[in-house]
PDB file of C-alpha atoms and ligand atoms in Angstrom:
ATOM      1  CA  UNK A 264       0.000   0.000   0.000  1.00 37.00           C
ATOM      2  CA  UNK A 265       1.312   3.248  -0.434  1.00 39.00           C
ATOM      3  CA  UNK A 266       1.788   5.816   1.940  1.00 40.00           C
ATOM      4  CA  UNK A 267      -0.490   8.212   0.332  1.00 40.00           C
ATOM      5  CA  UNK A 268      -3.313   5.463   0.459  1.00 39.00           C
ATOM      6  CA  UNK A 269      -2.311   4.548   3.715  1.00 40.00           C
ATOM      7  CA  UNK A 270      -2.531   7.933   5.280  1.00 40.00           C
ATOM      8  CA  UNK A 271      -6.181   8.547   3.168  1.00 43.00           C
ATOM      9  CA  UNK A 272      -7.148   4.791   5.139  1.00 43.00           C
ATOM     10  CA  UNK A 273      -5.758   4.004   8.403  1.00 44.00           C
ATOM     11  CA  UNK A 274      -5.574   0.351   8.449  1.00 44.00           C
ATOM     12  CA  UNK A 275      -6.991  -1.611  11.652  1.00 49.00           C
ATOM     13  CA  UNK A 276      -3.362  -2.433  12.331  1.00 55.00           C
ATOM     14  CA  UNK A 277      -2.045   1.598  12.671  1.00 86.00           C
ATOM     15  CA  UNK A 278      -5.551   1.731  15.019  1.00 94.00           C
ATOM     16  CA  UNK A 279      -4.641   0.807  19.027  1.00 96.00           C
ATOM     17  CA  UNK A 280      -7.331  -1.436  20.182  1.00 96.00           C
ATOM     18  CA  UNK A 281      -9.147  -0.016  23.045  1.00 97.00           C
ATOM     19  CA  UNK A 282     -11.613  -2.234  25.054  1.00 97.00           C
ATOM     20  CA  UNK A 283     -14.967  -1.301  25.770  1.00 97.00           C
ATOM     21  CA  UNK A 284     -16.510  -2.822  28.737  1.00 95.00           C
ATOM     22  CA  UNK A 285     -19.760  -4.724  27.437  1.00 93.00           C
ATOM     23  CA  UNK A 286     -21.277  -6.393  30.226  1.00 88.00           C
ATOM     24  CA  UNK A 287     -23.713  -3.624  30.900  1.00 82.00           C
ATOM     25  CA  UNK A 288     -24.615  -0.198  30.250  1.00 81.00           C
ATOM     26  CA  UNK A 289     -24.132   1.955  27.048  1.00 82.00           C
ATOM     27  CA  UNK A 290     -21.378   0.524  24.967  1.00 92.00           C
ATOM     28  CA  UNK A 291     -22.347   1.058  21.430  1.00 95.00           C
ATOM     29  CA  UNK A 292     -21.598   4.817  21.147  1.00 96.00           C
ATOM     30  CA  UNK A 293     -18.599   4.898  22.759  1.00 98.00           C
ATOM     31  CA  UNK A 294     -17.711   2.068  20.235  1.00 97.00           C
ATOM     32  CA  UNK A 295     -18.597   4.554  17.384  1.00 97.00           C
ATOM     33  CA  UNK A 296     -16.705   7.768  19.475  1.00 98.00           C
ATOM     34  CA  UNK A 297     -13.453   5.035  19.502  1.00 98.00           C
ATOM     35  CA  UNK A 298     -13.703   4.649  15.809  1.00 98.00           C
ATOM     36  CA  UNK A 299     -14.273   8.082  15.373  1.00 97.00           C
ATOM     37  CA  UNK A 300     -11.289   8.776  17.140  1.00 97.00           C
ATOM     38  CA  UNK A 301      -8.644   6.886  15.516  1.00 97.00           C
ATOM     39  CA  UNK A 302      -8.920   3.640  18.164  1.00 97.00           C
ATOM     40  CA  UNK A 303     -10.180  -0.180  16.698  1.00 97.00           C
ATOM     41  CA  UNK A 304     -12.946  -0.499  19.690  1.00 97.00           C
ATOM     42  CA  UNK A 305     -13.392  -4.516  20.872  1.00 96.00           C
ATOM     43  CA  UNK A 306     -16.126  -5.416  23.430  1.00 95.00           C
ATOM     44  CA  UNK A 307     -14.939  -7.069  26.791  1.00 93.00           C
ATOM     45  CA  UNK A 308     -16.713  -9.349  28.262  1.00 90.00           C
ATOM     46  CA  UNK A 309     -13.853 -11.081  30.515  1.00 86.00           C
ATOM     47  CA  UNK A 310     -10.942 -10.562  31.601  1.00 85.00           C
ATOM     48  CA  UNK A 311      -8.900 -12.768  29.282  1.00 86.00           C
ATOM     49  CA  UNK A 312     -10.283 -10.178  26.673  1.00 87.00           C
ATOM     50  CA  UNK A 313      -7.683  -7.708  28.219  1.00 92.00           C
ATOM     51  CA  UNK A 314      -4.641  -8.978  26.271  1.00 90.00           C
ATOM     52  CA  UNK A 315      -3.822  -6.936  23.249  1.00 92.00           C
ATOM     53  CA  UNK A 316      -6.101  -4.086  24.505  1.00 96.00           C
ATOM     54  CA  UNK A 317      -3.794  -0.560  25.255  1.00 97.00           C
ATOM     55  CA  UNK A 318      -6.878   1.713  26.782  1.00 98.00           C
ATOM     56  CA  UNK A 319      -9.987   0.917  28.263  1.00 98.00           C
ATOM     57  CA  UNK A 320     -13.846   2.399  28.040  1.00 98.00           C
ATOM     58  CA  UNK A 321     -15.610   1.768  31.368  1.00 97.00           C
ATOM     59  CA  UNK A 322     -19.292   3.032  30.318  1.00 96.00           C
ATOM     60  CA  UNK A 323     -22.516   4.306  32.429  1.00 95.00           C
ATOM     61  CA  UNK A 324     -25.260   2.189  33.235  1.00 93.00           C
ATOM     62  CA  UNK A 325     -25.759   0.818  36.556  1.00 91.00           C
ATOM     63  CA  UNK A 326     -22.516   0.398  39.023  1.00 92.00           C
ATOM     64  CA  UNK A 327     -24.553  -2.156  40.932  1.00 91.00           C
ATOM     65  CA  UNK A 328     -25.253  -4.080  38.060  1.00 89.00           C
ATOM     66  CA  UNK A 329     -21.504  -3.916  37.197  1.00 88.00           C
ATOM     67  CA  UNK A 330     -20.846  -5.238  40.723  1.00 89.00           C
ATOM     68  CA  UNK A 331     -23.198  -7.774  40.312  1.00 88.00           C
ATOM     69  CA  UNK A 332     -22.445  -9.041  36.784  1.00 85.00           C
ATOM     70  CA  UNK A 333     -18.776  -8.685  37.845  1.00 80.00           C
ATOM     71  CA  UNK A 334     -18.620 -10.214  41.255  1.00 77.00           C
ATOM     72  CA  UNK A 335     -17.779 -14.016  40.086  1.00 75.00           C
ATOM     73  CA  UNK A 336     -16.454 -13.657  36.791  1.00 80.00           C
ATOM     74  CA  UNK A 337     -13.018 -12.753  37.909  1.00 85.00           C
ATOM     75  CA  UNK A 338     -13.333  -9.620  35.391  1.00 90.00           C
ATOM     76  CA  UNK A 339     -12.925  -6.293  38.738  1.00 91.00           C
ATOM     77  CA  UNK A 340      -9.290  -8.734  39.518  1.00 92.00           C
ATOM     78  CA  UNK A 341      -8.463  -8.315  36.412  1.00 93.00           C
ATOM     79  CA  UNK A 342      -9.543  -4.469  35.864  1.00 94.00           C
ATOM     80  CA  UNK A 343      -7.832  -3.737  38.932  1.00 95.00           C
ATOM     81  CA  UNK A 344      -4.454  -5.171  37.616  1.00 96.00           C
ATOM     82  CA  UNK A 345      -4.965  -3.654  34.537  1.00 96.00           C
ATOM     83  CA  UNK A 346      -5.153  -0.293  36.287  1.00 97.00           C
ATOM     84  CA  UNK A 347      -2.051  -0.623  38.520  1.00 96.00           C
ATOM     85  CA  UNK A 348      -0.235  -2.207  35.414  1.00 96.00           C
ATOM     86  CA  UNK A 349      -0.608   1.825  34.067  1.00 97.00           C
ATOM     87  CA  UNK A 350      -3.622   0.610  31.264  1.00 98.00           C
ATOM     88  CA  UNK A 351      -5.593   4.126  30.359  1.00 98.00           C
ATOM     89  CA  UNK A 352      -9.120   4.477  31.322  1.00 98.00           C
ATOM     90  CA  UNK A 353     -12.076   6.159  30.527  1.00 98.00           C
ATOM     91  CA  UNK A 354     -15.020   5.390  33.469  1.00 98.00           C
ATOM     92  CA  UNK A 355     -18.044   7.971  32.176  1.00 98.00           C
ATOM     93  CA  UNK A 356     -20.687   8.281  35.134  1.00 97.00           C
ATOM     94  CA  UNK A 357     -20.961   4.608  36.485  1.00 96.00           C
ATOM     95  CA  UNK A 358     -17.500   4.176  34.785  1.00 97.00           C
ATOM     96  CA  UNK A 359     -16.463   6.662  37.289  1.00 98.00           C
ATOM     97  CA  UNK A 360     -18.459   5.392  40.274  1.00 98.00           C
ATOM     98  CA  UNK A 361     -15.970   1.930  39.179  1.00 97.00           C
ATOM     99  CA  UNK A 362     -12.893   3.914  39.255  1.00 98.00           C
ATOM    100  CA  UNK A 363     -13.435   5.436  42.404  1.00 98.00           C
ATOM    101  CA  UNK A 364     -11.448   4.776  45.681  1.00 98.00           C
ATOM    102  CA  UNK A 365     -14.066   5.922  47.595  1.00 98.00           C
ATOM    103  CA  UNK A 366     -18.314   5.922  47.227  1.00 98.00           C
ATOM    104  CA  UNK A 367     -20.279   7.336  50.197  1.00 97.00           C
ATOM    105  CA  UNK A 368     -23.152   5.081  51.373  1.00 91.00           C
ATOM    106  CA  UNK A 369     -21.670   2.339  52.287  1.00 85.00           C
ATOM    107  CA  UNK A 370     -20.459   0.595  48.913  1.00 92.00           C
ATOM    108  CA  UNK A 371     -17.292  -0.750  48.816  1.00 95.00           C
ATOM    109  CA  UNK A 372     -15.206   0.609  45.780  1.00 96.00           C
ATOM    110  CA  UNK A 373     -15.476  -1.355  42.394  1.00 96.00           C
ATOM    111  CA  UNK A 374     -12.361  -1.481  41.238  1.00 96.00           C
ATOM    112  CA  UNK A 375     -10.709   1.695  42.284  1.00 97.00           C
ATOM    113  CA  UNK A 376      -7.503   3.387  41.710  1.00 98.00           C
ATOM    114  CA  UNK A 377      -8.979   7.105  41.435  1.00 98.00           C
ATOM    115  CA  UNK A 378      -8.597   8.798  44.200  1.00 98.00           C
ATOM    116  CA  UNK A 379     -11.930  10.894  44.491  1.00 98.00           C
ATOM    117  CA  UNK A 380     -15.034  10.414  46.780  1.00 98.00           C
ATOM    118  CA  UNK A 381     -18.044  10.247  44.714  1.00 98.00           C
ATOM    119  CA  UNK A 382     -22.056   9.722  45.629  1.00 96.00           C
ATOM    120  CA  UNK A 383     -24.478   8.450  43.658  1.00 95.00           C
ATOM    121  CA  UNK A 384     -27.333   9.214  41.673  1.00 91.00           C
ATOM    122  CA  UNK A 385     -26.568  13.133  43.433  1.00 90.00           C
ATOM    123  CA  UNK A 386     -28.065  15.349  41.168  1.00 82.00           C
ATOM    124  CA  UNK A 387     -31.471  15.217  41.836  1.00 68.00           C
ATOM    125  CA  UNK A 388     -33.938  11.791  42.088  1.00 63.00           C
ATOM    126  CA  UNK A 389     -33.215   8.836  40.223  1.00 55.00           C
ATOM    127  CA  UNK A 390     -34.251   9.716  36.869  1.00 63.00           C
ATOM    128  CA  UNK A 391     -32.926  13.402  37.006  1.00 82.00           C
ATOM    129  CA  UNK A 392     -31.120  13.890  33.809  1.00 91.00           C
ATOM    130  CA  UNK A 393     -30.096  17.225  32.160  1.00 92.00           C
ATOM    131  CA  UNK A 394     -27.849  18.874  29.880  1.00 94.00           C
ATOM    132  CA  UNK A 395     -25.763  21.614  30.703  1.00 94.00           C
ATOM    133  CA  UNK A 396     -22.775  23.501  29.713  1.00 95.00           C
ATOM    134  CA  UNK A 397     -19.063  22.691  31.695  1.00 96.00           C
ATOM    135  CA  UNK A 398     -16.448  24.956  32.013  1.00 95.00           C
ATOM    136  CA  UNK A 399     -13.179  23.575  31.132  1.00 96.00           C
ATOM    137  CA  UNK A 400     -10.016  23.973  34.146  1.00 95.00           C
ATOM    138  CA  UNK A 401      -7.868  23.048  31.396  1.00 93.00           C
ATOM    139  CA  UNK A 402      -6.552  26.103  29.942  1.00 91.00           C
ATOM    140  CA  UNK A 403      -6.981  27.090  26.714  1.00 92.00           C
ATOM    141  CA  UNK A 404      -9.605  24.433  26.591  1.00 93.00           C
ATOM    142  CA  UNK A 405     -13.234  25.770  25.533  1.00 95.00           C
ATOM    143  CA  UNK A 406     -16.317  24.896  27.521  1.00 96.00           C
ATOM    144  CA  UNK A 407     -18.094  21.234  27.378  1.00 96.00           C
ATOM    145  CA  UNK A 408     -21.619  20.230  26.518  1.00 96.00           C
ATOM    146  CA  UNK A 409     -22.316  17.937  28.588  1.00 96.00           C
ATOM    147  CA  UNK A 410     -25.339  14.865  29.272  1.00 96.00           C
ATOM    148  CA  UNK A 411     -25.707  14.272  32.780  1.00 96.00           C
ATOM    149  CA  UNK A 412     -28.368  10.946  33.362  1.00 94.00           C
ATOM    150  CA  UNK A 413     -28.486  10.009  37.261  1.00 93.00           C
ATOM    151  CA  UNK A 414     -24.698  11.118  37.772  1.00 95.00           C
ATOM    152  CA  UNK A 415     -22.456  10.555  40.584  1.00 96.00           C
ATOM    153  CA  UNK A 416     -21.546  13.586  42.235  1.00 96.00           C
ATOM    154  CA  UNK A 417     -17.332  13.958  42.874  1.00 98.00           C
ATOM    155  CA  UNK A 418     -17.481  14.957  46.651  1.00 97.00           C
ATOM    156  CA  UNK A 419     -13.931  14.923  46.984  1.00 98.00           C
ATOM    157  CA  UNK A 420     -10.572  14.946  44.797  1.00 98.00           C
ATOM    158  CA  UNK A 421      -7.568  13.737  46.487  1.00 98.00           C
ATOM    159  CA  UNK A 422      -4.281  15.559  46.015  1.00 97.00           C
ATOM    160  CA  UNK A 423      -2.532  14.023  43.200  1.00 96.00           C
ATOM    161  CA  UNK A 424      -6.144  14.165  40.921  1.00 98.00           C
ATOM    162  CA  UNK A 425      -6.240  17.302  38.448  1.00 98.00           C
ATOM    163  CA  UNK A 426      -9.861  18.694  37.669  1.00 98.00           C
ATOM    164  CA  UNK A 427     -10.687  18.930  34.093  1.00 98.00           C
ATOM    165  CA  UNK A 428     -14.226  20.359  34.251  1.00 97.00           C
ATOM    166  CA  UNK A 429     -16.918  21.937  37.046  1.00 97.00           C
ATOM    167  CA  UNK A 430     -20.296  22.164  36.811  1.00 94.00           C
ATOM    168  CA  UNK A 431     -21.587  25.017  39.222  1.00 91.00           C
ATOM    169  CA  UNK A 432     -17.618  25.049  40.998  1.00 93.00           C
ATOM    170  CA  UNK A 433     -18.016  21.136  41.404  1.00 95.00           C
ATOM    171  CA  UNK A 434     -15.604  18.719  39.489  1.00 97.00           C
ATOM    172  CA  UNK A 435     -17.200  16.364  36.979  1.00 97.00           C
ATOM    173  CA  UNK A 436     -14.095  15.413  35.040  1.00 98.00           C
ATOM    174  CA  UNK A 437     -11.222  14.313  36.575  1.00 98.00           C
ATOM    175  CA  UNK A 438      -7.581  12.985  35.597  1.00 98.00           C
ATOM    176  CA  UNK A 439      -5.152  11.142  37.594  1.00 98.00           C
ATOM    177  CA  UNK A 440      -1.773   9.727  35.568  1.00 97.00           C
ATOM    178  CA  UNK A 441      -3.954   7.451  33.289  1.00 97.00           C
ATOM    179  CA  UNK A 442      -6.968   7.335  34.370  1.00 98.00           C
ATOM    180  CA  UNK A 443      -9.976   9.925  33.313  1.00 98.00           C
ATOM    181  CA  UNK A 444     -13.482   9.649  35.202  1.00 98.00           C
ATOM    182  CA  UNK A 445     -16.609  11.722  33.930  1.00 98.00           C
ATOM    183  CA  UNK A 446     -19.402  12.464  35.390  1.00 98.00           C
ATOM    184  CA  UNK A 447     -21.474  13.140  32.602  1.00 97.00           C
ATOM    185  CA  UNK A 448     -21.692  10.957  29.340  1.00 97.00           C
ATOM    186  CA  UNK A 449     -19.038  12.595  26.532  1.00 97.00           C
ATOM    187  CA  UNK A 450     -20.394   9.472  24.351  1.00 97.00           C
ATOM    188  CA  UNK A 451     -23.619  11.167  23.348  1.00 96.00           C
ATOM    189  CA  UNK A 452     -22.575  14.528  22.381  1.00 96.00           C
ATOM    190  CA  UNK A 453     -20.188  15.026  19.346  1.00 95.00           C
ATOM    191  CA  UNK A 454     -16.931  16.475  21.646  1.00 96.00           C
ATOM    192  CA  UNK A 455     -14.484  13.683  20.889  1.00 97.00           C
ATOM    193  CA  UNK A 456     -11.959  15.167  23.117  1.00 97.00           C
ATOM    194  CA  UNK A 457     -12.207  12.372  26.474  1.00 98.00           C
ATOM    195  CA  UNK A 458     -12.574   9.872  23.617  1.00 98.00           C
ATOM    196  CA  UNK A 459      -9.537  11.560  21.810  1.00 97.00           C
ATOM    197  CA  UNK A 460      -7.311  11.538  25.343  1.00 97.00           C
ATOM    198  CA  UNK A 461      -7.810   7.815  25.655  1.00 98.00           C
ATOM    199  CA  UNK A 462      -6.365   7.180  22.041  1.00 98.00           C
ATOM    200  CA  UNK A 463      -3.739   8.933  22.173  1.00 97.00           C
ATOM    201  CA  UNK A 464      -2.924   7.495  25.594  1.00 97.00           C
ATOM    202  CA  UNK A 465      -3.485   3.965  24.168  1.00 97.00           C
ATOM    203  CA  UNK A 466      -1.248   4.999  21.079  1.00 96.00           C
ATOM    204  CA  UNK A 467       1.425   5.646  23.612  1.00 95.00           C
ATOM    205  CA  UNK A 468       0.769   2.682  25.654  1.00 96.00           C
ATOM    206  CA  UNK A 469       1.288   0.475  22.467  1.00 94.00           C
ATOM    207  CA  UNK A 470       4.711   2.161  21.781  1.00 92.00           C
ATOM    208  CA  UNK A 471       5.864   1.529  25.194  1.00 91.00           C
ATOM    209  CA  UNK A 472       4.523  -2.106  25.334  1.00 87.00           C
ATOM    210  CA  UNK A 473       6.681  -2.362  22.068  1.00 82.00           C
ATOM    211  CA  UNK A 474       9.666  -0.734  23.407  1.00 75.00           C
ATOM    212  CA  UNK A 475       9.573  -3.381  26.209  1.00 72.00           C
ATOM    213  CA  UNK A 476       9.020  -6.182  24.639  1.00 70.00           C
ATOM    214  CA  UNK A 477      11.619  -5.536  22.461  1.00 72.00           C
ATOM    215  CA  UNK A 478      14.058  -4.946  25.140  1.00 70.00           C
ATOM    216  CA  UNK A 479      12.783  -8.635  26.633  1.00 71.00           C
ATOM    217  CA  UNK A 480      13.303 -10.012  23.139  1.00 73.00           C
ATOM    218  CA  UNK A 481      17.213  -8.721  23.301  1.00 73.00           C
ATOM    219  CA  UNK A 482      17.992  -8.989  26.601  1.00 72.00           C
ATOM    220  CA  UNK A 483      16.283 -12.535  26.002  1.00 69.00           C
ATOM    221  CA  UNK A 484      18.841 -13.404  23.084  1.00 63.00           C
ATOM    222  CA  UNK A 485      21.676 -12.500  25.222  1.00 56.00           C
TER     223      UNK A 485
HETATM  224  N1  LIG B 261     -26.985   6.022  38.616  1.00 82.09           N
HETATM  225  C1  LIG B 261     -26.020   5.107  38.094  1.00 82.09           C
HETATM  226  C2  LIG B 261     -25.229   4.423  39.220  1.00 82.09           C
HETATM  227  O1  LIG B 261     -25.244   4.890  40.310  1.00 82.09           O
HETATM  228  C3  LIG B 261     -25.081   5.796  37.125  1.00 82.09           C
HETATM  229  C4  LIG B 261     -25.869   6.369  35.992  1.00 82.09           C
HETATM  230  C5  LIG B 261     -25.177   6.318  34.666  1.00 82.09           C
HETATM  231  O2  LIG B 261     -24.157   5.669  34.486  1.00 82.09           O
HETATM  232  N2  LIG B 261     -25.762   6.977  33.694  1.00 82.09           N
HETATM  233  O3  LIG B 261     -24.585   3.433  38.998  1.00 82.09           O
END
């Protein structure tokens, strides 16, 4: 292939696969925000489906289904090594509520690793859902459109987690070393820009798998 035609038609192969979580929730359009973001999406259904994968999609939908679904399947032990192994993840609303180190009300954290405090179903009764417009703490960054449908509320953000957006002065994105949490759904609107983070952050996940692996390979021939 040449490189014009290559550069007109990314090939699967120049596309980092990212893993969607698909035992629950909304999968499907972050499948198409992945593809429209340069990644080859594949659904997860186990753990074993974590080789090969360089980023991660944790959708919304219902953390105690999650927990549920999860519990004997072996898949939150093998999300949780994934996350301390330095894997890049995207949790969007119940995503987040599985990234979280802490949830008030009792629940013991899903899988963890983020350290923020969050509460569920906050904004309102169970089927309050709105839209509303973010404002951005990353500079230069313009404000976010963003679907909110029963979202966790981030009570608190430990030291080491930056904020990336506030609704009404409270966080609802939220970025520590590779993992993003949001509590609203960036899926449904057309900003690709959590979608486009978790790419590029797979992309460079890839390189560095490769870099290691090669290093293995030659200190392996030694
Ligand atoms: N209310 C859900 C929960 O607590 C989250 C809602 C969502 O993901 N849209 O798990």
């Amino acid at each position: 292939m040449t490189a014009s035609r290559r550069s007109a038609l990314p090939t699967t192969g120049s596309r980092p696969r990212v893993g969607v979580l698909a035992v629950q929730g909304a999968f499907a359009e972050h499948e198409r925000a992945l593809s429209a973001s340069g990644a080859a999406p594949v659904q997860l259904r186990s753990g074993e489906g974590l080789d090969g994968i360089y980023g991660l999609v944790i959708p919304g939908g219902e953390s105690t289904t999650l927990r549920i679904v999860a519990r004997d399947s072996g898949l939150v032990e093998a999300l949780r090594d994934a996350v301390a192994g330095g894997m890049p993840v995207l949790g969007t609303c119940a995503g987040l509520i599985a990234l979280a180190d802490q949830i008030l009300g009792g629940d013991p954290p899903l899988i963890g690793g983020l350290d923020v405090t969050v509460r569920r179903n906050a904004y309102g009764s169970q089927v309050a859902s709105f839209e509303a417009t973010v404002e951005s703490d990353v500079p230069g960054e313009s404000a976010i459109d963003a679907i909110f449908i029963r979202a966790p509320q981030i009570a608190r953000v430990g030291a080491g987690v930056e904020v990336l957006a506030r609704y009404a002065g409270t966080p609802v994105a939220v970025r520590q070393g590779t993992l993003v949490g949001t509590a609203f759904h960036p899926e449904l609107t057309d900003d690709r820009r959590f979608h486009e983070w978790l790419v590029n952050a797979a992309r460079a996940r890839r390189e560095q798998m490769g870099t290691i692996l090669g290093e293995e390979r030659r200190v392996g021939a030694q």
